[in-house]
mmCIF file of C-alpha atoms in Angstrom:
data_model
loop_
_atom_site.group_PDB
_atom_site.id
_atom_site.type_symbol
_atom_site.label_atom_id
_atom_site.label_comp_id
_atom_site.label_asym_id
_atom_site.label_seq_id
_atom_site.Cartn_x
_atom_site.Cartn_y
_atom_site.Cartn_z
ATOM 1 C CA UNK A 1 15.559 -40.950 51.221
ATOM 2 C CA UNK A 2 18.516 -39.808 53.270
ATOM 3 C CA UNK A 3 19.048 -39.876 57.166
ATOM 4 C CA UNK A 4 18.644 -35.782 57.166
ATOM 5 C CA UNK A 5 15.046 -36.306 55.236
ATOM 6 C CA UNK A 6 13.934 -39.163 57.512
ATOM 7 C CA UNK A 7 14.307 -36.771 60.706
ATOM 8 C CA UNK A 8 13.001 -33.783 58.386
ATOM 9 C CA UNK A 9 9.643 -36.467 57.955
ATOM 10 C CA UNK A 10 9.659 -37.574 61.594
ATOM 11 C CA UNK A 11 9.688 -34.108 62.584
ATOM 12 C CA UNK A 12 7.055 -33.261 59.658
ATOM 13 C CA UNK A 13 4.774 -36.327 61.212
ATOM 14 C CA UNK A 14 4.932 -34.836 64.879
ATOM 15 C CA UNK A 15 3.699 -30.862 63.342
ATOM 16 C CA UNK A 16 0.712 -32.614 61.561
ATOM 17 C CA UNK A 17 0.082 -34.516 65.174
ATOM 18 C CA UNK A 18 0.442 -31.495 66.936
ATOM 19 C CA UNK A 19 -2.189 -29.758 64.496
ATOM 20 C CA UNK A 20 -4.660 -32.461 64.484
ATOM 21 C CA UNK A 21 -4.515 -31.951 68.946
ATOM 22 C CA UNK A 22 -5.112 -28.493 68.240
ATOM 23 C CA UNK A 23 -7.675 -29.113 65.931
ATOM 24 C CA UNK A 24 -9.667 -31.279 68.927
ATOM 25 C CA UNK A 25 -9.056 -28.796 71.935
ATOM 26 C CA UNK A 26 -10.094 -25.491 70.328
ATOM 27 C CA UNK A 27 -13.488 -23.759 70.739
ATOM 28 C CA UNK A 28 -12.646 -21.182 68.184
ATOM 29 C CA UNK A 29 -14.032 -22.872 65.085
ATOM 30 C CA UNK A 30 -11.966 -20.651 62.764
ATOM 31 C CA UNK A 31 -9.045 -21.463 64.723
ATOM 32 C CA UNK A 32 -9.513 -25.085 63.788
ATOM 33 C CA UNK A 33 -10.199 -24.525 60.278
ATOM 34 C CA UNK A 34 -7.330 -22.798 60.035
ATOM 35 C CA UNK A 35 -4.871 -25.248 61.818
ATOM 36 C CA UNK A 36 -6.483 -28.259 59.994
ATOM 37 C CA UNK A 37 -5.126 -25.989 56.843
ATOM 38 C CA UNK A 38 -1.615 -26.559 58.186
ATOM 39 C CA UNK A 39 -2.310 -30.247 58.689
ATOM 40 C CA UNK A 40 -2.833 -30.563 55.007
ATOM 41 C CA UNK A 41 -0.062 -28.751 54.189
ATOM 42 C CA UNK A 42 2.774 -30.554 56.207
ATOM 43 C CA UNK A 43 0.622 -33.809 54.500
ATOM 44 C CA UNK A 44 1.329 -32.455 51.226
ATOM 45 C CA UNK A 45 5.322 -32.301 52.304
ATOM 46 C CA UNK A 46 5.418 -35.523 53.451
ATOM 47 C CA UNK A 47 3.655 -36.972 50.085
ATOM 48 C CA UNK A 48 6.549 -34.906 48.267
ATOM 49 C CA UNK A 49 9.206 -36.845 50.544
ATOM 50 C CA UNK A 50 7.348 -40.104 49.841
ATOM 51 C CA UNK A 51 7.599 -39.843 45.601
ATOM 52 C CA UNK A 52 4.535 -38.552 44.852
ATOM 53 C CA UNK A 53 4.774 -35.067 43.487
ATOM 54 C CA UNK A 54 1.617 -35.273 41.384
ATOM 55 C CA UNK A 55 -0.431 -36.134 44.676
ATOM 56 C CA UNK A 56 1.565 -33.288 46.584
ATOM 57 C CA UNK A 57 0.584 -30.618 44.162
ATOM 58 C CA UNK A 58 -2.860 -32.029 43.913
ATOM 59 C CA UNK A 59 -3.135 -32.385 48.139
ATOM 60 C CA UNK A 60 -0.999 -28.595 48.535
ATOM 61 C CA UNK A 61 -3.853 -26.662 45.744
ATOM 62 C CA UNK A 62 -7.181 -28.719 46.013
ATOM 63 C CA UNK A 63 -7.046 -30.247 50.014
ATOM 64 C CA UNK A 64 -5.803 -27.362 51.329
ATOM 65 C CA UNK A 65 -6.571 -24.620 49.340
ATOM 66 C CA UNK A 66 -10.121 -25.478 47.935
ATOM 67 C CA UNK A 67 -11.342 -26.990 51.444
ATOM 68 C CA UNK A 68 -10.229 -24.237 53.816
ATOM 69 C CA UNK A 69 -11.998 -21.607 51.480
ATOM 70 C CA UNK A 70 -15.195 -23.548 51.836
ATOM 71 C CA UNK A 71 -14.906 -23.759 55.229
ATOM 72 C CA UNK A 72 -14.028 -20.133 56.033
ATOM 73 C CA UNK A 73 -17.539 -19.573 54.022
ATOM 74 C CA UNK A 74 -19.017 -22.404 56.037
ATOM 75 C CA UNK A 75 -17.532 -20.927 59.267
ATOM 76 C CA UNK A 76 -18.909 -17.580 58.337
ATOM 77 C CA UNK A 77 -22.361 -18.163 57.444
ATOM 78 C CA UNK A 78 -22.787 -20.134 60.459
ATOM 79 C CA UNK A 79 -21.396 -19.390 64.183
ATOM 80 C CA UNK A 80 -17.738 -19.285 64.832
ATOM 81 C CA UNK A 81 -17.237 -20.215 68.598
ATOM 82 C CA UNK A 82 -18.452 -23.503 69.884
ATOM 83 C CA UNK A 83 -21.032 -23.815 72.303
ATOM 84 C CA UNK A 84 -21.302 -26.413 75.001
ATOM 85 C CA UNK B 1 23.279 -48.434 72.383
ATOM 86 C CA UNK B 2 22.171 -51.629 72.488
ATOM 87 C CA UNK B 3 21.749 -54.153 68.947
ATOM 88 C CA UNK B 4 18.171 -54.066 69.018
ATOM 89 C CA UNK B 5 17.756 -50.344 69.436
ATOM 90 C CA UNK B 6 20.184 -49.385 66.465
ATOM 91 C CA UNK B 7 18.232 -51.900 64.015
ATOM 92 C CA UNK B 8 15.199 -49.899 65.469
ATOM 93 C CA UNK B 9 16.552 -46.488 64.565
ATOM 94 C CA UNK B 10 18.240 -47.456 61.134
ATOM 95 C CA UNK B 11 16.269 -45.657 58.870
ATOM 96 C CA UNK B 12 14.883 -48.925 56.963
ATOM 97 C CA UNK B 13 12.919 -49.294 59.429
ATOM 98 C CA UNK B 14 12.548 -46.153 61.205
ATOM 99 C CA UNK B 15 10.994 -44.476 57.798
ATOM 100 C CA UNK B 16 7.952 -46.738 57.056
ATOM 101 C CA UNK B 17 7.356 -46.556 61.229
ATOM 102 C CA UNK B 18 7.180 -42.958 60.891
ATOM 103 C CA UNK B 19 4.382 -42.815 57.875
ATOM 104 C CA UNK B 20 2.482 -45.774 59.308
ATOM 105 C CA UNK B 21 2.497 -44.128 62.801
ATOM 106 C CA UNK B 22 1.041 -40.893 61.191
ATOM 107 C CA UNK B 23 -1.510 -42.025 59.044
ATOM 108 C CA UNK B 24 -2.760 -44.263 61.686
ATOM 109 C CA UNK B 25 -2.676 -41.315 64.741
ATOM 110 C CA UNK B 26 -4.247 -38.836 62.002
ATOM 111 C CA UNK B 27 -6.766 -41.595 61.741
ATOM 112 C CA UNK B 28 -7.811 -41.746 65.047
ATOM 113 C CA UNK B 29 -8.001 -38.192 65.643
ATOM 114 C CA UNK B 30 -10.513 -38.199 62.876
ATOM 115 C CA UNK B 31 -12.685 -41.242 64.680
ATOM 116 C CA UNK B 32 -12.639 -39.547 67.718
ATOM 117 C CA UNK B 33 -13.345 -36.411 66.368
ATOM 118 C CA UNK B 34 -16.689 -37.925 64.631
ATOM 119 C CA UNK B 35 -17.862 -40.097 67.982
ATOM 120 C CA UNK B 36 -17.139 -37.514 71.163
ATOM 121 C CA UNK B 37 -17.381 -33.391 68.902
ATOM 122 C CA UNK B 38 -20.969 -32.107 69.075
ATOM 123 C CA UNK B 39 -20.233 -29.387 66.902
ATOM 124 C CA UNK B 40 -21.592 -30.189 63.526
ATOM 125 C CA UNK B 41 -18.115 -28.458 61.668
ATOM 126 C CA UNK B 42 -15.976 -30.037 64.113
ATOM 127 C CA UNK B 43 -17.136 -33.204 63.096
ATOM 128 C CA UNK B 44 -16.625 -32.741 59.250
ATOM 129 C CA UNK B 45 -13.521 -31.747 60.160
ATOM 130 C CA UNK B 46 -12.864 -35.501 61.486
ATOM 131 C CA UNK B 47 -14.538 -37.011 58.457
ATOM 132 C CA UNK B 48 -11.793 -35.140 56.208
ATOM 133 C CA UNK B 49 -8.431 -35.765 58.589
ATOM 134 C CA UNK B 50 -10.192 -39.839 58.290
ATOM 135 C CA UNK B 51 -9.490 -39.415 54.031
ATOM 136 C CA UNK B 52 -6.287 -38.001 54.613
ATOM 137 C CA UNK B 53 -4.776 -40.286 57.037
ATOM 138 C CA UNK B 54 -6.413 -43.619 54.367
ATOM 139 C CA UNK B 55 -4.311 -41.484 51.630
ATOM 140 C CA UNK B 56 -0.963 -41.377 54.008
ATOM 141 C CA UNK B 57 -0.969 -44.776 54.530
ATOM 142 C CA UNK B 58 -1.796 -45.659 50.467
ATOM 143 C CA UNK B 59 1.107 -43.699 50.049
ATOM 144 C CA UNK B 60 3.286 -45.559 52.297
ATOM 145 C CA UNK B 61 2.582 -48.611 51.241
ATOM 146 C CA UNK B 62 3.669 -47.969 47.518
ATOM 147 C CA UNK B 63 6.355 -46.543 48.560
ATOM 148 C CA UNK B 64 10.103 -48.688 47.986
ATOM 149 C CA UNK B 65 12.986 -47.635 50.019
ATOM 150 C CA UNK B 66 15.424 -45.297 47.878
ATOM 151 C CA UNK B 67 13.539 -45.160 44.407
ATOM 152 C CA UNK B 68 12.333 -42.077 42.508
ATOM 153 C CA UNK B 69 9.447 -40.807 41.786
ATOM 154 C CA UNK B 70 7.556 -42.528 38.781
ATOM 155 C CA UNK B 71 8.461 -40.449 36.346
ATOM 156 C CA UNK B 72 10.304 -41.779 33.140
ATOM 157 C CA UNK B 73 12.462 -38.743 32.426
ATOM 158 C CA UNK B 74 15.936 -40.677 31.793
ATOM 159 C CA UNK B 75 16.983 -43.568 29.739
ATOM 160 C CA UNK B 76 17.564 -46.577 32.197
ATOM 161 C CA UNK B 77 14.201 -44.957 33.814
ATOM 162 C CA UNK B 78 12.674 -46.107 30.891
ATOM 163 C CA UNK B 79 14.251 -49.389 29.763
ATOM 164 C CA UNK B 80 13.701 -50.891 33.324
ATOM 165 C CA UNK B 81 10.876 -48.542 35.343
ATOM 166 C CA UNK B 82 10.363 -51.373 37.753
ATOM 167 C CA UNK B 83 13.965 -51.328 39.056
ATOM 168 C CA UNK B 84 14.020 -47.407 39.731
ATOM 169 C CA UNK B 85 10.612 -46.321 40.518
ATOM 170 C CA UNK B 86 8.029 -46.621 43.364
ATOM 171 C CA UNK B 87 4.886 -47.876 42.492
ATOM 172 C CA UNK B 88 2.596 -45.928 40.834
ATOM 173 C CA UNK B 89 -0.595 -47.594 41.116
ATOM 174 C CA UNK B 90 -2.016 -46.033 44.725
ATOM 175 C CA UNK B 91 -0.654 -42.777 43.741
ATOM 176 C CA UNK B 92 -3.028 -42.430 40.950
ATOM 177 C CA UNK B 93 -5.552 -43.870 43.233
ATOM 178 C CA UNK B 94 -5.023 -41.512 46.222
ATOM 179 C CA UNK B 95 -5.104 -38.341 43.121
ATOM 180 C CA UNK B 96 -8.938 -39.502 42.420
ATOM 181 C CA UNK B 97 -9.096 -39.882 46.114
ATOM 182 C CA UNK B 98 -8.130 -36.727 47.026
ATOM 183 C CA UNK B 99 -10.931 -34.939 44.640
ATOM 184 C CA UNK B 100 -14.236 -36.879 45.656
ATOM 185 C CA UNK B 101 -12.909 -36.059 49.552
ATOM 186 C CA UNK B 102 -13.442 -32.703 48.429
ATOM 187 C CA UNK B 103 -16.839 -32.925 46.736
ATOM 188 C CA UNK B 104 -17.582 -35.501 49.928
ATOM 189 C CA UNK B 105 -16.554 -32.464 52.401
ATOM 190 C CA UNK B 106 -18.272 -29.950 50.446
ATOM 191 C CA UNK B 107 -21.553 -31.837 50.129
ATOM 192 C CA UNK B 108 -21.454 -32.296 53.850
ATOM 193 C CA UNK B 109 -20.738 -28.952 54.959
ATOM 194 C CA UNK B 110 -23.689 -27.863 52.882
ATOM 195 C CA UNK B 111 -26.199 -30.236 54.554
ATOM 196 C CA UNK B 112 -24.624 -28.781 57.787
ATOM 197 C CA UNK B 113 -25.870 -24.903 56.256
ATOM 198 C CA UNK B 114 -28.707 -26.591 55.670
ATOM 199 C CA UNK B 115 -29.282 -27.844 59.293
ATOM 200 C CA UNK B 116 -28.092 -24.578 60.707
ATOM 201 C CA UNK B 117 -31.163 -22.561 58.424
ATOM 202 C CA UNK B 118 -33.474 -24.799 59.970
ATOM 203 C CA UNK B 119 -32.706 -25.015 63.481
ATOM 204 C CA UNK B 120 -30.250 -22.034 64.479
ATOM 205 C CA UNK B 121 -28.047 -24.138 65.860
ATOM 206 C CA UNK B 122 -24.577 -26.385 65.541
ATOM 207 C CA UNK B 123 -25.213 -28.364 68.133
ATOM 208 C CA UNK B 124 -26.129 -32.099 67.196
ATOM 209 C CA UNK B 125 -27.637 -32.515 70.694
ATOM 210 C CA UNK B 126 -29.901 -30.156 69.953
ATOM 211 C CA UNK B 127 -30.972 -31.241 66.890
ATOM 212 C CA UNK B 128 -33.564 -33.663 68.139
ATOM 213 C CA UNK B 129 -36.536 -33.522 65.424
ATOM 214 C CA UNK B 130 -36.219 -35.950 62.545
ATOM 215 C CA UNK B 131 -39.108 -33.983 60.612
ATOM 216 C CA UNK B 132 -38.131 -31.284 58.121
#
C-alpha cells in the first residue's frame, strides 16, 4: 500500500462516513436505501485496497447488489417517507 | 512539523488508524441507528451497516503492511506464502459473513412486511399490541 492509496482509503473512509450521516438524517426512505447502496460500495473498495478481492467481489455483487434490490421491494410494498 | 506528528502521519500508522476509525464510526452509526430510528426500515438499515463495520475491522486486522493478496499465483508465493501474503483466515470468515448478513437482513425485512400487513404502519411506537 502506497502513500497515494492510503489518502485514496482515507478519502474512501470519509465518503462511506458521509453516507452512513445521510443515511440517519433523511426522511425519504428510498433516499436512504439508496445511499446505504453507496456505503457498501466504497466498503467493497476499501476491502479491494485491504487484499481481499474475493470479499470485494462478494461485498460489490451480494451486499450491495442483492440487499438494495430487496429493499427497493421492501420500500415499495410498504411506505416510502417517514412519519414522525 | 513537529516529531510526534510526522510518526502520526507516516503511513504505518496512519493506514490501520484509518480502517479502525471506519469500522468503528460505521459501527456506531449502526447502534444508534437501532436505539433512537422509529422507522422499522431505518432500523434494519442499522442492523446491516453493524455487520459491515464487524467485517471492516476483521479485515483490518488480517491485514500486514505491504503484502499481497493471498493468492499463490508465483513461485516464491508458493514456497514461502507466510512471508508474502496477508492472512487469509478472517477473509474467508468475513465471505461466510457477508452471506448470512444477507439472509439475516432479508429475514428481517420480511417480518417488517409482515408487521406492516398487520398494523398499517412503520412506526414501532405505534406498534403497541403484542397479540397477533
Amino acid at each position: 500500500m502506497s502513500t497515494l492509496v492510503l489518502y485514496l482509503a482515507l478519502a474512501m473512509a470519509i465518503l462511506m462516513l458521509v453516507g452512513a450521516f445521510v443515511v440517519v438524517v433523511t426522511k425519504d426512505l428510498l433516499v436512504a436505501v439508496i445511499a446505504s447502496a453507496v456505503v457498501d460500495l466504497v466498503l467493497a473498495i476499501l476491502f479491494y485496497i485491504l487484499q481481499a478481492p474475493d470479499v470485494a467481489i462478494t461485498q460489490a455483487s451480494i451486499g450491495a447488489g442483492l440487499t438494495t434490490a430487496i429493499f427497493v421491494v421492501v420500500v415499495r410494498k410498504t411506505k416510502r417517507f417517514e412519519d414522525d | 512539523m513537529s516529531e510526534a506528528l510526522r510518526t502520526f502521519f507516516s503511513p504505518q500508522i496512519l493506514g490501520p488508524e484509518i480502517f479502525y476509525g471506519s469500522s468503528v464510526g460505521l459501527f456506531l452509526i449502526g447502534l444508534y441507528m437501532i436505539l433512537v430510528k422509529k422507522n422499522l426500515v431505518k432500523i434494519v438499515i442499522g442492523l446491516s451497516f453493524i455487520e459491515s463495520g464487524v467485517n471492516l475491522f476483521l479485515i483490518s486486522l488480517g491485514y500486514v503492511w505491504g503484502k499481497t493478496a493471498p493468492i499463490l499465483n508465483k513461485p516464491e508465493l508458493m514456497k514461502e506464502p507466510v512471508k508474502y501474503a496477508v492472512d487469509p483466515v478472517p477473509q474467508a470468515l468475513v465471505l461466510t459473513a457477508i452471506v448470512i448478513g444477507v439472509a439475516v437482513t432479508a429475514m428481517a425485512l420480511s417480518i417488517v412486511i409482515v408487521l406492516h400487513d398487520k398494523y398499517g404502519t412503520l412506526d414501532i411506537s405505534k406498534i403497541k399490541e403484542l397479540k397477533w
